[in-house]
PDB file of C-alpha atoms in Angstrom:
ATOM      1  CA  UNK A   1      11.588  -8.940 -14.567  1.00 32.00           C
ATOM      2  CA  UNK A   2      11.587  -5.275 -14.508  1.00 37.00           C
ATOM      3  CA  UNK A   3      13.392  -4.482 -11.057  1.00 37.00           C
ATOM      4  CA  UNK A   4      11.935  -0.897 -11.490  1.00 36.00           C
ATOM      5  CA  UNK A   5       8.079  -2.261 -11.242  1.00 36.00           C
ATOM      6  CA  UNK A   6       9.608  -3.969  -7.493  1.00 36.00           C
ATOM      7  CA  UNK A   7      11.192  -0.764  -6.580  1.00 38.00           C
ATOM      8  CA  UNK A   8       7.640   1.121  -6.900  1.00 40.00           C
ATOM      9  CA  UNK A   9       5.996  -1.552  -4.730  1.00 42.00           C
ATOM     10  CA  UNK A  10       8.851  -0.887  -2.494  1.00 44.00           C
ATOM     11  CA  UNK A  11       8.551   2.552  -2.208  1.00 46.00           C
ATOM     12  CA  UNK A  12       4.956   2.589  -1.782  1.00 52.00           C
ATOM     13  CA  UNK A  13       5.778   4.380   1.389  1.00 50.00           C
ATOM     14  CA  UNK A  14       3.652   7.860   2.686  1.00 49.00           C
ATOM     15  CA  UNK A  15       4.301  11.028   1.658  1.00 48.00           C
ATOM     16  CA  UNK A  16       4.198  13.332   3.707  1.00 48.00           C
ATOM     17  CA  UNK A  17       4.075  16.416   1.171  1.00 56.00           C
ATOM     18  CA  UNK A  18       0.657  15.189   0.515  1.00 60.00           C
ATOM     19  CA  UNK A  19      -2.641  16.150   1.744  1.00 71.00           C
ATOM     20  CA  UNK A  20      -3.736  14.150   4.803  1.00 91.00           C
ATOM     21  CA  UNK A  21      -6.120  11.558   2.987  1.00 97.00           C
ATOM     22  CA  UNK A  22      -9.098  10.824   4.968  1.00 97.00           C
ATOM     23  CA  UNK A  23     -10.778   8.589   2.223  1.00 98.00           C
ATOM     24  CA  UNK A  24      -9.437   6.628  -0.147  1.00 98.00           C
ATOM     25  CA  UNK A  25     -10.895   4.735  -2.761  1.00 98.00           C
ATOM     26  CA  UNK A  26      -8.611   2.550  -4.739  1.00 98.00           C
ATOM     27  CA  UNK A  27      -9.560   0.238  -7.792  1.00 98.00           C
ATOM     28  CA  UNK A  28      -8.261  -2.548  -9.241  1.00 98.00           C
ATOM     29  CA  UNK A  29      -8.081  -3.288 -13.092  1.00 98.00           C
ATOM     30  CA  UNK A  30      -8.183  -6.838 -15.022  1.00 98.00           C
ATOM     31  CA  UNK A  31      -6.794  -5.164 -17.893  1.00 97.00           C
ATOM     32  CA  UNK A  32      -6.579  -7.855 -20.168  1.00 96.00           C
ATOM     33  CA  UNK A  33      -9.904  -8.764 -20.053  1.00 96.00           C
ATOM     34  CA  UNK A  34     -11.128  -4.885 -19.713  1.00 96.00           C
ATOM     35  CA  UNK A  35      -9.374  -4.452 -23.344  1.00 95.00           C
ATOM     36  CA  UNK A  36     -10.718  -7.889 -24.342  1.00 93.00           C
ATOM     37  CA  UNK A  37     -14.343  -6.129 -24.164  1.00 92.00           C
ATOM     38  CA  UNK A  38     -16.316  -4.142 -26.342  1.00 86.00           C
ATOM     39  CA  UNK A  39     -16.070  -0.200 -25.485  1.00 78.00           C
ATOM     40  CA  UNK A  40     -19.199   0.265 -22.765  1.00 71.00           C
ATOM     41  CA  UNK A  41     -19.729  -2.852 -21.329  1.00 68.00           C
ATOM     42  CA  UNK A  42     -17.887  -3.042 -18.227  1.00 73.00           C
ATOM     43  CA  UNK A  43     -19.568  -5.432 -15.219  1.00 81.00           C
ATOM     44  CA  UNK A  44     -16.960  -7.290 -14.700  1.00 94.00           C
ATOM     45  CA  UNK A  45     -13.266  -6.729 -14.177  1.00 97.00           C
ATOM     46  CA  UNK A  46     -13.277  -3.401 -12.046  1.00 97.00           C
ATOM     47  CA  UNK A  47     -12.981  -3.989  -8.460  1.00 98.00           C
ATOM     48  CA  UNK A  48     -13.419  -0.609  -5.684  1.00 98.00           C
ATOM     49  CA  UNK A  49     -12.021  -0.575  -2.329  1.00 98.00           C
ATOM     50  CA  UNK A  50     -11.545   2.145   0.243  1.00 98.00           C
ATOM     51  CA  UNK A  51     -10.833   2.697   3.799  1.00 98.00           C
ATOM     52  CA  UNK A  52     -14.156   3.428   4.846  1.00 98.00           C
ATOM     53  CA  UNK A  53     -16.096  -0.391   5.462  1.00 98.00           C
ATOM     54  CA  UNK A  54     -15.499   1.064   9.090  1.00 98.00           C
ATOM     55  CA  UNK A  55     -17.724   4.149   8.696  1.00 98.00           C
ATOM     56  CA  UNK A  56     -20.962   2.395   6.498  1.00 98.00           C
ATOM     57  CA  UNK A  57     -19.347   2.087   3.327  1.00 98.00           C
ATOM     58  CA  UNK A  58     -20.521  -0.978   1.432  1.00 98.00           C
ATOM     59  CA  UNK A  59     -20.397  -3.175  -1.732  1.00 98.00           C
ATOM     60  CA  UNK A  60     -16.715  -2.887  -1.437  1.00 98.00           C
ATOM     61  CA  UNK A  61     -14.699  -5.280  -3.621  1.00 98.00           C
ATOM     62  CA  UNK A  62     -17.779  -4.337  -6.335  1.00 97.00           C
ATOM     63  CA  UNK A  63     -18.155  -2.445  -9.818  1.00 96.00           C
ATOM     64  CA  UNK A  64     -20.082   0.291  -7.493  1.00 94.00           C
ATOM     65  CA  UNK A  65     -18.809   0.870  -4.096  1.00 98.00           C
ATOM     66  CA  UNK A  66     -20.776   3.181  -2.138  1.00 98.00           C
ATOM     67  CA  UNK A  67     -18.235   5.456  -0.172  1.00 98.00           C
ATOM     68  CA  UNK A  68     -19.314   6.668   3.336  1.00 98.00           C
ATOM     69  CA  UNK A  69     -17.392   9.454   4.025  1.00 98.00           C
ATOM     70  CA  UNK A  70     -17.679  12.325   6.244  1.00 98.00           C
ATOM     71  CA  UNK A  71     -18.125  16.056   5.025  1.00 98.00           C
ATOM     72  CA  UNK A  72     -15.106  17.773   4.524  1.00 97.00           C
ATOM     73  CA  UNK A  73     -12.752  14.590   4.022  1.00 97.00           C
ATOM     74  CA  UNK A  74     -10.065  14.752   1.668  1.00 97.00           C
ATOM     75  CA  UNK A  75     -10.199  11.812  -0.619  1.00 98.00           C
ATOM     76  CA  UNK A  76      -8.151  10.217  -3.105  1.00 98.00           C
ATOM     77  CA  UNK A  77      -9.118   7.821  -6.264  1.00 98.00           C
ATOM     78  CA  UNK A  78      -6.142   5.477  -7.486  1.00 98.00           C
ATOM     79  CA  UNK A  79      -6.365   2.951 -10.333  1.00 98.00           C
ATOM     80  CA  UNK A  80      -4.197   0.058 -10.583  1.00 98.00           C
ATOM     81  CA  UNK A  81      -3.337  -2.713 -13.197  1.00 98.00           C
ATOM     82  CA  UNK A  82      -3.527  -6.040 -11.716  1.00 98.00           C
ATOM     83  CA  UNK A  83      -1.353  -6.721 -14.062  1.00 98.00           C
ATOM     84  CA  UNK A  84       1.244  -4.162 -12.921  1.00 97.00           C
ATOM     85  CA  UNK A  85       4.184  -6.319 -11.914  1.00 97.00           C
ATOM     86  CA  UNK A  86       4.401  -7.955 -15.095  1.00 95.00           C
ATOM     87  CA  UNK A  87       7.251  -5.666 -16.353  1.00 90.00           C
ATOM     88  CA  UNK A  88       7.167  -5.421 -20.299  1.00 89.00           C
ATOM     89  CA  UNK A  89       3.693  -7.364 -20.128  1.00 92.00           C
ATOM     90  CA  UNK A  90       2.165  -4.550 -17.461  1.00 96.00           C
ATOM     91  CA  UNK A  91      -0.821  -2.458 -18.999  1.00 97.00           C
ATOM     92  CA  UNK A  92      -0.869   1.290 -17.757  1.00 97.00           C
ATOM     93  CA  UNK A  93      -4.049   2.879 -16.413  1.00 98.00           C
ATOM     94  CA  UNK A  94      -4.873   6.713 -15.393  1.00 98.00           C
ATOM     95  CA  UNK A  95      -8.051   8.386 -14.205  1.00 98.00           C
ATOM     96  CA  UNK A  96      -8.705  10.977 -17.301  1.00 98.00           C
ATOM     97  CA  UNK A  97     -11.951  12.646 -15.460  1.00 98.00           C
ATOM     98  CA  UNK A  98     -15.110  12.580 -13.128  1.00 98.00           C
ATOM     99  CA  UNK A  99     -18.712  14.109 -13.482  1.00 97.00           C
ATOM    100  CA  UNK A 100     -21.200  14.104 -11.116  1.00 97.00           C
ATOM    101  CA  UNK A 101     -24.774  13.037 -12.102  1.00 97.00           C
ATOM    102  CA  UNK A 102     -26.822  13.159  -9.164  1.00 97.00           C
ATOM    103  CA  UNK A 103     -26.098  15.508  -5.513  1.00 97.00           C
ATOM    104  CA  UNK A 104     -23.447  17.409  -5.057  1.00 97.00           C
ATOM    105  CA  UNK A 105     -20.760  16.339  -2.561  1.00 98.00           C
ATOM    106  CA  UNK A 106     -17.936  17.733  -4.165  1.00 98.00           C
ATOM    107  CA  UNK A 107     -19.377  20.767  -3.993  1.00 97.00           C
ATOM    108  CA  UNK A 108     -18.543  22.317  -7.911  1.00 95.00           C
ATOM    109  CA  UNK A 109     -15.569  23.317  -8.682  1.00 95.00           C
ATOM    110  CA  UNK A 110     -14.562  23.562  -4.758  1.00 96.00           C
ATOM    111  CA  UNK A 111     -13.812  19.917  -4.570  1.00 97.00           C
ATOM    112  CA  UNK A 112     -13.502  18.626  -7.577  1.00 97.00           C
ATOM    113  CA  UNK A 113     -11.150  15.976  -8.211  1.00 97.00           C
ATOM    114  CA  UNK A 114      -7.302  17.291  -9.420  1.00 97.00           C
ATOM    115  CA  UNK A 115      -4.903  14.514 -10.531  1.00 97.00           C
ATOM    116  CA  UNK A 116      -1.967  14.741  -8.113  1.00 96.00           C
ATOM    117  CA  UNK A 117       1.865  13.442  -8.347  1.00 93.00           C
ATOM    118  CA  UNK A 118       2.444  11.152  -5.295  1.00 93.00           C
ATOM    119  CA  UNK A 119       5.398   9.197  -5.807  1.00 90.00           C
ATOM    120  CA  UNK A 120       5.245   5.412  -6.296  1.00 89.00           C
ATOM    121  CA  UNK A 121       1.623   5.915  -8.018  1.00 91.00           C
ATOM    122  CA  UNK A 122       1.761   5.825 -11.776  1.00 90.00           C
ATOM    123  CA  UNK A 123       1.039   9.233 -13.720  1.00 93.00           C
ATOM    124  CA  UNK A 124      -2.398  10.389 -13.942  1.00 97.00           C
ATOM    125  CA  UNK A 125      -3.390   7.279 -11.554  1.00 98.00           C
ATOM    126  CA  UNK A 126      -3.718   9.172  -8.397  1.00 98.00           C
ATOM    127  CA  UNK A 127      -6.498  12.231  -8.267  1.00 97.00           C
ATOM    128  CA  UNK A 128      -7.561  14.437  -5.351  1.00 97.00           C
ATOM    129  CA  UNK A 129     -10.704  15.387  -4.181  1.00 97.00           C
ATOM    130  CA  UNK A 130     -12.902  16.894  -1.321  1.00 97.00           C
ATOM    131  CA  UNK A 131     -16.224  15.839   0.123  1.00 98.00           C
ATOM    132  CA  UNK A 132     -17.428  19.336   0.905  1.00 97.00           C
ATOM    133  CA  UNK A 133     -21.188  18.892   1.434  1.00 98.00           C
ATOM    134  CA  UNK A 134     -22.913  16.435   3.414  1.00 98.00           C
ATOM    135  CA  UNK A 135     -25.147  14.343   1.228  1.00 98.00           C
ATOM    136  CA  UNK A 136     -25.388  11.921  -1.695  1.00 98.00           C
ATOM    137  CA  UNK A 137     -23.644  11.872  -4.966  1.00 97.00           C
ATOM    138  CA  UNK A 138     -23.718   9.545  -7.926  1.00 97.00           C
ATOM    139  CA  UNK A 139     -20.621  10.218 -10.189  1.00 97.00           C
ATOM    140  CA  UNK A 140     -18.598   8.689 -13.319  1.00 96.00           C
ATOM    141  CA  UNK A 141     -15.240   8.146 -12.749  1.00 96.00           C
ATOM    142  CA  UNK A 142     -13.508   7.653 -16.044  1.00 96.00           C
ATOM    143  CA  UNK A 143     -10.200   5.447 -16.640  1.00 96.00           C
ATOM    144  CA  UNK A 144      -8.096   5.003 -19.623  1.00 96.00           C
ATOM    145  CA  UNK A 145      -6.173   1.539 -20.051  1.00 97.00           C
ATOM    146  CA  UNK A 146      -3.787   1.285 -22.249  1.00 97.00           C
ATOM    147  CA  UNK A 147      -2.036  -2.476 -23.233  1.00 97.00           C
ATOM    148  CA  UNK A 148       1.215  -3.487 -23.459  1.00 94.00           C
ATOM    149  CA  UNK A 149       3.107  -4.474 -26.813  1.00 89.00           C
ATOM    150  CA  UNK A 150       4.131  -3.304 -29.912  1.00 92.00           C
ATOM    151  CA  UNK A 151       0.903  -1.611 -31.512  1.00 95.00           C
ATOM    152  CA  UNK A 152      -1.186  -0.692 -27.801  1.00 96.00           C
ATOM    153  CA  UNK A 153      -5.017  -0.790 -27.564  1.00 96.00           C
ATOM    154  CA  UNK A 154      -6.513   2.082 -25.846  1.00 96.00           C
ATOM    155  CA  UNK A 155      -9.616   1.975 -24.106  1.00 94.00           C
ATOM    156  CA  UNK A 156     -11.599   3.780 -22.125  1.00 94.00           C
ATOM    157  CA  UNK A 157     -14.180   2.526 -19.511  1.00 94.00           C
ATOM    158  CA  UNK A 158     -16.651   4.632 -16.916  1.00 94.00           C
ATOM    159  CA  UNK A 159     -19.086   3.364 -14.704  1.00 95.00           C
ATOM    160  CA  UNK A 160     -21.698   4.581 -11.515  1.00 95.00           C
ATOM    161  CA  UNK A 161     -20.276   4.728  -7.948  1.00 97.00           C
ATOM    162  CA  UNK A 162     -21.656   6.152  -4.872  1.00 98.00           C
ATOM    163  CA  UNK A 163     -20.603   8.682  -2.237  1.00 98.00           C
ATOM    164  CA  UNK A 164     -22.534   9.804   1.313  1.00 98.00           C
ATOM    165  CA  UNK A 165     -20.825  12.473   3.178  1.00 98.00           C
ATOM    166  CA  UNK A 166     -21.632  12.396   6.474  1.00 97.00           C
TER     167      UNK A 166
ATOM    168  CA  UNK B   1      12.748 -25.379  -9.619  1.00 66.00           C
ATOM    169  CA  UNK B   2      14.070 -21.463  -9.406  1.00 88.00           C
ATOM    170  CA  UNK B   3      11.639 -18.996  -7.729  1.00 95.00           C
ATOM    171  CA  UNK B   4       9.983 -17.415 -10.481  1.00 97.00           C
ATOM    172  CA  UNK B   5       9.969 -13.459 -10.621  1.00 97.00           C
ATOM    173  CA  UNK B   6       7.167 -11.025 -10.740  1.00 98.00           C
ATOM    174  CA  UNK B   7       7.167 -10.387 -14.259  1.00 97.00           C
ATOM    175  CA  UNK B   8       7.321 -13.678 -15.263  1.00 97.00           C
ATOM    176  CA  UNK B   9       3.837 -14.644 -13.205  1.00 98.00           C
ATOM    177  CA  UNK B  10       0.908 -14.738 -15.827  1.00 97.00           C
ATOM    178  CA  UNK B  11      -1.035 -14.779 -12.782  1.00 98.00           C
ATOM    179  CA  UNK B  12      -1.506 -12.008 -10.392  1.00 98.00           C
ATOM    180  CA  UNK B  13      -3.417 -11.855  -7.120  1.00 98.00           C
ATOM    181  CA  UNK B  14      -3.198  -8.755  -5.053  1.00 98.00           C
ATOM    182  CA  UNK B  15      -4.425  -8.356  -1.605  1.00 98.00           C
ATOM    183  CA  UNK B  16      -5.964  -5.004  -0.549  1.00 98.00           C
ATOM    184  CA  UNK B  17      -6.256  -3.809   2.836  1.00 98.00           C
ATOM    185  CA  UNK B  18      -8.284  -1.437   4.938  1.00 98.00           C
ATOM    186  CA  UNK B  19      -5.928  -0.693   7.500  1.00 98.00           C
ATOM    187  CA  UNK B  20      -8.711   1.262   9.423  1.00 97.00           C
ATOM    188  CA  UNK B  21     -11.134  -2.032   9.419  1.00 98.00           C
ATOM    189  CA  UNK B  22      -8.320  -4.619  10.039  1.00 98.00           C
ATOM    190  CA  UNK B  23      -7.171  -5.830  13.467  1.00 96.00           C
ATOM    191  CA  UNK B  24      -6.028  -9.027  15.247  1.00 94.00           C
ATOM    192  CA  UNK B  25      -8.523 -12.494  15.086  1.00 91.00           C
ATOM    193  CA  UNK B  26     -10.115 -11.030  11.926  1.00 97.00           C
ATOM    194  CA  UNK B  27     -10.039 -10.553   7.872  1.00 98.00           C
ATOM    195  CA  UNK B  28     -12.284  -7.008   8.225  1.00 98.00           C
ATOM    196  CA  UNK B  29     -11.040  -4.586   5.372  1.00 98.00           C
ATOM    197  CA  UNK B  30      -8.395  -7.699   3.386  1.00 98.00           C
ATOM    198  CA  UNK B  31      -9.586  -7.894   0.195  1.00 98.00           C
ATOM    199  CA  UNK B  32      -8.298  -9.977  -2.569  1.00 98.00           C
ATOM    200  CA  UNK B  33      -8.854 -10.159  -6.544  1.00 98.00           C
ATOM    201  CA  UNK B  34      -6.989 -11.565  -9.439  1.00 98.00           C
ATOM    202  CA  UNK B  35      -6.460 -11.220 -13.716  1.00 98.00           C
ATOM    203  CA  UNK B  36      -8.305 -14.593 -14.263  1.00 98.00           C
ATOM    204  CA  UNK B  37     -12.117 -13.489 -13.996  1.00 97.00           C
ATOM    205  CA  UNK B  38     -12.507 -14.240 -17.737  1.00 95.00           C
ATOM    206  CA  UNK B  39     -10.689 -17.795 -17.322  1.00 97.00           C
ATOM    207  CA  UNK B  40     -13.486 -18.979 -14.852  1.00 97.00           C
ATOM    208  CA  UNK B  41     -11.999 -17.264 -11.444  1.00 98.00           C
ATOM    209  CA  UNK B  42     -14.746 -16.470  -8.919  1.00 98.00           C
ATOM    210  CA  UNK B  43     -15.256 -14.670  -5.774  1.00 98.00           C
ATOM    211  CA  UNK B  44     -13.178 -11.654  -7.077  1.00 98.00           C
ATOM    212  CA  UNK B  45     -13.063  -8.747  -4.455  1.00 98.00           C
ATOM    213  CA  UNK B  46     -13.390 -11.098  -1.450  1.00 98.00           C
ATOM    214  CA  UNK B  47     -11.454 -13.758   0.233  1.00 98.00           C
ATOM    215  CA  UNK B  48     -13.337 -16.168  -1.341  1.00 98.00           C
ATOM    216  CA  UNK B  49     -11.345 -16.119  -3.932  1.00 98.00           C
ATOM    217  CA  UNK B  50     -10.881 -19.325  -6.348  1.00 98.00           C
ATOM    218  CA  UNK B  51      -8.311 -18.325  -8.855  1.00 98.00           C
ATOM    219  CA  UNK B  52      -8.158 -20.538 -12.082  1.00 98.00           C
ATOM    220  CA  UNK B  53      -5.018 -21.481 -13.340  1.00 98.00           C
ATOM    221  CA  UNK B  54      -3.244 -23.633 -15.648  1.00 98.00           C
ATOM    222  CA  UNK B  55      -0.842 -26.735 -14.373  1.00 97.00           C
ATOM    223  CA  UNK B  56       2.840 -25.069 -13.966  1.00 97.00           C
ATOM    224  CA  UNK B  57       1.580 -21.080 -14.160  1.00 97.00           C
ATOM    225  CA  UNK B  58       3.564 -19.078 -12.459  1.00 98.00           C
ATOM    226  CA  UNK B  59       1.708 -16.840  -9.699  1.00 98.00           C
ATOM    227  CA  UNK B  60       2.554 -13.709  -8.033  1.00 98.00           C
ATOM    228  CA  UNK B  61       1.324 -12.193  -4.463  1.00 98.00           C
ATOM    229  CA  UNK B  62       1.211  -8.673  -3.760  1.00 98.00           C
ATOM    230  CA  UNK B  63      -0.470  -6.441  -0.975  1.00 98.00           C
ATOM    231  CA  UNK B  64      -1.467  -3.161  -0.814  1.00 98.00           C
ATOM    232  CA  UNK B  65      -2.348  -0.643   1.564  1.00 98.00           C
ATOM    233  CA  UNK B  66      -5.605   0.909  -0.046  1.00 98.00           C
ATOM    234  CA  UNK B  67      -4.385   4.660   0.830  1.00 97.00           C
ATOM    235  CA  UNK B  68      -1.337   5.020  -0.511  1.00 96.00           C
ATOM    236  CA  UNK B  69      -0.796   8.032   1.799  1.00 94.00           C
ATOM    237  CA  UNK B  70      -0.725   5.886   5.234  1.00 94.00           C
ATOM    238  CA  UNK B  71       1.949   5.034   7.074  1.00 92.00           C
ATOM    239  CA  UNK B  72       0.594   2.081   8.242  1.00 96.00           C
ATOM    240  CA  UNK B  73       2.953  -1.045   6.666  1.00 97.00           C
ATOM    241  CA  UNK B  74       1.483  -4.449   5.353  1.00 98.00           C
ATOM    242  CA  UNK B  75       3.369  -7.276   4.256  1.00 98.00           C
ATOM    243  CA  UNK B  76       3.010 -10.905   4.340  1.00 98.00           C
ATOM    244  CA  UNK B  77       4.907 -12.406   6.974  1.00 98.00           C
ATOM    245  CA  UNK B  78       4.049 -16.146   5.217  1.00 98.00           C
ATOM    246  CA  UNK B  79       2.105 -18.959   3.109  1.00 98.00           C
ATOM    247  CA  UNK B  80       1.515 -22.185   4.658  1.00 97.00           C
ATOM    248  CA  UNK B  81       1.326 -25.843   2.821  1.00 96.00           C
ATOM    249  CA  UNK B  82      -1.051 -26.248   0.046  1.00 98.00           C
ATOM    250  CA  UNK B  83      -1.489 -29.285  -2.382  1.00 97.00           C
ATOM    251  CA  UNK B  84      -1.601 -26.009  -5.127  1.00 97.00           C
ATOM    252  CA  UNK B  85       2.179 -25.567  -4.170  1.00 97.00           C
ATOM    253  CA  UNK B  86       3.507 -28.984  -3.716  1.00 94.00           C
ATOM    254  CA  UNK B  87       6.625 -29.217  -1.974  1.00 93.00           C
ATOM    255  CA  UNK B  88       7.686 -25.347  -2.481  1.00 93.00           C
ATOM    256  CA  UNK B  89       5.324 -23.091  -0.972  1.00 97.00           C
ATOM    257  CA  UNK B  90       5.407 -18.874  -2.404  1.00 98.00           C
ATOM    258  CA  UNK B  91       8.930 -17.292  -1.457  1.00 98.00           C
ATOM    259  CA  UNK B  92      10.043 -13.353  -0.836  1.00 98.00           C
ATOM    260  CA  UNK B  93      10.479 -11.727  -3.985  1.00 98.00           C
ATOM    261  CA  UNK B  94      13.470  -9.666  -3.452  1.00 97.00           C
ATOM    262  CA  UNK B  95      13.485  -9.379  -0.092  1.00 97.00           C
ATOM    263  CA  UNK B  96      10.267  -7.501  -1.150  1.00 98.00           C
ATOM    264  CA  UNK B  97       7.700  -8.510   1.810  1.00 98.00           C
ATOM    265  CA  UNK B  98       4.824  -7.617  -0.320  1.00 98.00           C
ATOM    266  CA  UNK B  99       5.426  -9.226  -2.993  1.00 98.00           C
ATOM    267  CA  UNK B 100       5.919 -13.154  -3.442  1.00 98.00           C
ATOM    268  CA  UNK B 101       5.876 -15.867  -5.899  1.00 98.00           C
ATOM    269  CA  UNK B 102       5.376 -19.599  -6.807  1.00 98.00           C
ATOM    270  CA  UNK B 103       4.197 -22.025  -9.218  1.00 98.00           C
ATOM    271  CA  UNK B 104       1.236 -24.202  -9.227  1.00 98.00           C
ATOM    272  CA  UNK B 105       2.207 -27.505  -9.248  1.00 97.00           C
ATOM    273  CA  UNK B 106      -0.635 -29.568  -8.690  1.00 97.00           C
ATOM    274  CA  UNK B 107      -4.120 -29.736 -10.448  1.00 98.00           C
ATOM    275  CA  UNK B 108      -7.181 -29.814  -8.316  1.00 98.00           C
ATOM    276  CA  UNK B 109     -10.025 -27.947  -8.083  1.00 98.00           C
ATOM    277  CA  UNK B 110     -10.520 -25.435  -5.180  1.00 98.00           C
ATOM    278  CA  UNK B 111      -7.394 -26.187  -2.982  1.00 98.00           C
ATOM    279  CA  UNK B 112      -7.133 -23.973  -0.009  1.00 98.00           C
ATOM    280  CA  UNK B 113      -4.307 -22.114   0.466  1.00 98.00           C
ATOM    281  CA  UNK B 114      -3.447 -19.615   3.284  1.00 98.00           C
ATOM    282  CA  UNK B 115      -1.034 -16.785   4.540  1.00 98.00           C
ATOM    283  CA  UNK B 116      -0.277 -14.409   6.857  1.00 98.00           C
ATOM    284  CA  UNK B 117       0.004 -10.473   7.426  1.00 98.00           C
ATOM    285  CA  UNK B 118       1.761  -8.231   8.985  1.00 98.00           C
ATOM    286  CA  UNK B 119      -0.250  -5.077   9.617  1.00 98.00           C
ATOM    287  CA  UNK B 120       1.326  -1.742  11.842  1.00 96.00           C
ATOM    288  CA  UNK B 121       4.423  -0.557  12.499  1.00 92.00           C
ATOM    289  CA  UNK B 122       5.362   0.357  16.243  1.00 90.00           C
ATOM    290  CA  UNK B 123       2.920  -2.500  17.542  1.00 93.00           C
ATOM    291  CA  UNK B 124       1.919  -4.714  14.202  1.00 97.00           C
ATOM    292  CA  UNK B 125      -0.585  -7.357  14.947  1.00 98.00           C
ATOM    293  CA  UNK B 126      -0.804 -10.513  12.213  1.00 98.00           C
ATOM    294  CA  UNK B 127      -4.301 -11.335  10.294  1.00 98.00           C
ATOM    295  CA  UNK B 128      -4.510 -14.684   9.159  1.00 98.00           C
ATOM    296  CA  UNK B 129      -5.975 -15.911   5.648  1.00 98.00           C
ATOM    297  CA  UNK B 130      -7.144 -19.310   5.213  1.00 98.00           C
ATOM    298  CA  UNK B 131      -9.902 -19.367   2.571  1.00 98.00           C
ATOM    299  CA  UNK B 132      -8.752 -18.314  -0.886  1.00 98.00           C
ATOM    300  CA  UNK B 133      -8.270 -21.384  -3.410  1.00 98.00           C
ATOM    301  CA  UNK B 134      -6.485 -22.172  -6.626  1.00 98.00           C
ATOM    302  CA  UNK B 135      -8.236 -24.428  -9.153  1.00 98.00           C
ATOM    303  CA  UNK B 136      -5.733 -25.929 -11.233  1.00 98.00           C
ATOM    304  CA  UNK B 137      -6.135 -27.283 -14.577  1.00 97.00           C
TER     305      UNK B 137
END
């Protein structure tokens, strides 16, 4: 058991250096099977949550939750291994971009997602981003898993979610 | 039998809250999911979960708050009987509240297992789970 991996659940504690989240989407990862697949088929496996059912948000638990946010929200995007207590056995995961296909709630460059350093996330797990115009975006969020062991398999995954800024 | 530890739990389950959508007498914003979808585990993202296991697996329970940035603790406060768990029902890893452990002792299909959390700080209210299940092979 890696006492480190217990410590970082531990100390999943706020920050208060960090923005002031108002949305957050967080997804879980079953690695093992995510690597098990061929590159581009990815319906199963990927699970989105945020803090939004509340506001209209919906498919949550789903390959594409539909965020409903309100305009000028802060939000953040975290990835996490299911896997991740399994010390030596854990597979790592990090966002490695985002592009926006349809609307335009990030407004360019003005919100576009940054990864950020918050402290009991993994690196490159945890990005930033802002919701500056109301309306309806369809973007790619893409994640790079990479396995455990002595030779690792990298892979990299993207798929379709949804935001509405209110 | 010794409490197994975290990283020696080939299966994980991790519950996700909403801390904005939970409150008392209600599972709004609890989410759960597991790493078994691909060994016949259904109902992944929802408390509905049946998580397929093997006789004797080690599992492992962990929460988390879906913004990392609140300040809003969850925990699990505790698991009641199951047939899953036989006589020892999960423990506190570590005196780790979000994180606990057991084995799965008895095969069965879709035994019902429950627990409890522990959502808030000043004034924490508890949100009782009562319809995941472990199918045990």
């Amino acid at each position: 058991m890696s006492n480190a991996m217990v410590l970082i659940s531990q100390n999943r504690k706020p920050n208060l250096r960090a923005p002031i989240v108002q949305t957050a989407v967080t997804i879980a990862l079953d690695t093992k099977y995510l690597i098990s697949q061929p590159p581009g088929t990815n319906s199963r496996g990927i699970y989105m949550f945020d803090n939004r059912v509340n506001n209209g948000s919906s498919n949550e638990g789903g390959l594409e939750l539909s965020t409903v946010c309100n305009a000028g929200d802060i939000m953040s995007f975290e990835v996490i291994a299911i896997n991740e207590l399994m010390g030596g056995s854990a597979d790592t995961v990090k966002i490695t971009g985002f592009n926006v296909s349809q609307g335009n709630v990030f407004g360019g460059s003005e919100g576009a997602p940054i990864p950020y350093h918050l402290p009991g996330t993994s690196p490159g797990a945890y990005w930033l981003a802002q919701a500056v115009n109301a309306g309806q975006q369809v973007y790619q969020i893409f994640v790079e898993i990479t396995s455990s062991g002595l030779h690792p398999i990298v892979r990299d995954i993207t798929w379709d979610p949804y935001i509405t800024a209110k | 039998m010794s409490q197994p530890s975290p990283g020696n739990c080939p299966v994980q389950i991790q519950v996700y809250v909403d801390t904005n959508a939970a409150k008392q007498n209600s599972t709004a914003g609890v989410y759960m999911v597991d790493n078994r979808v691909n060994s016949g585990s259904t109902g992944e993202g929802s408390l509905d979960l049946d998580t397929n296991v093997s006789k004797a697996s080690n599992v492992c329970f962990q929460v988390i708050n879906i913004d990392a940035t609140s300040d809003v603790t969850v925990e699990f406060t505790s698991f009641g009987n199951s047939n899953a768990w036989g006589t020892q029902i999960p423990a506190m890893w570590d005196n780790n509240a979000k994180v606990w452990t057991a084995q799965a002792a008895n095969q069965g299909g879709n035994q019902p297992y429950s627990f409890v959390l522990r959502v808030g700080n000043a004034t924490p209210f508890q949100v009782s789970v009562t319809t995941p299940t472990l199918t045990v092979s």
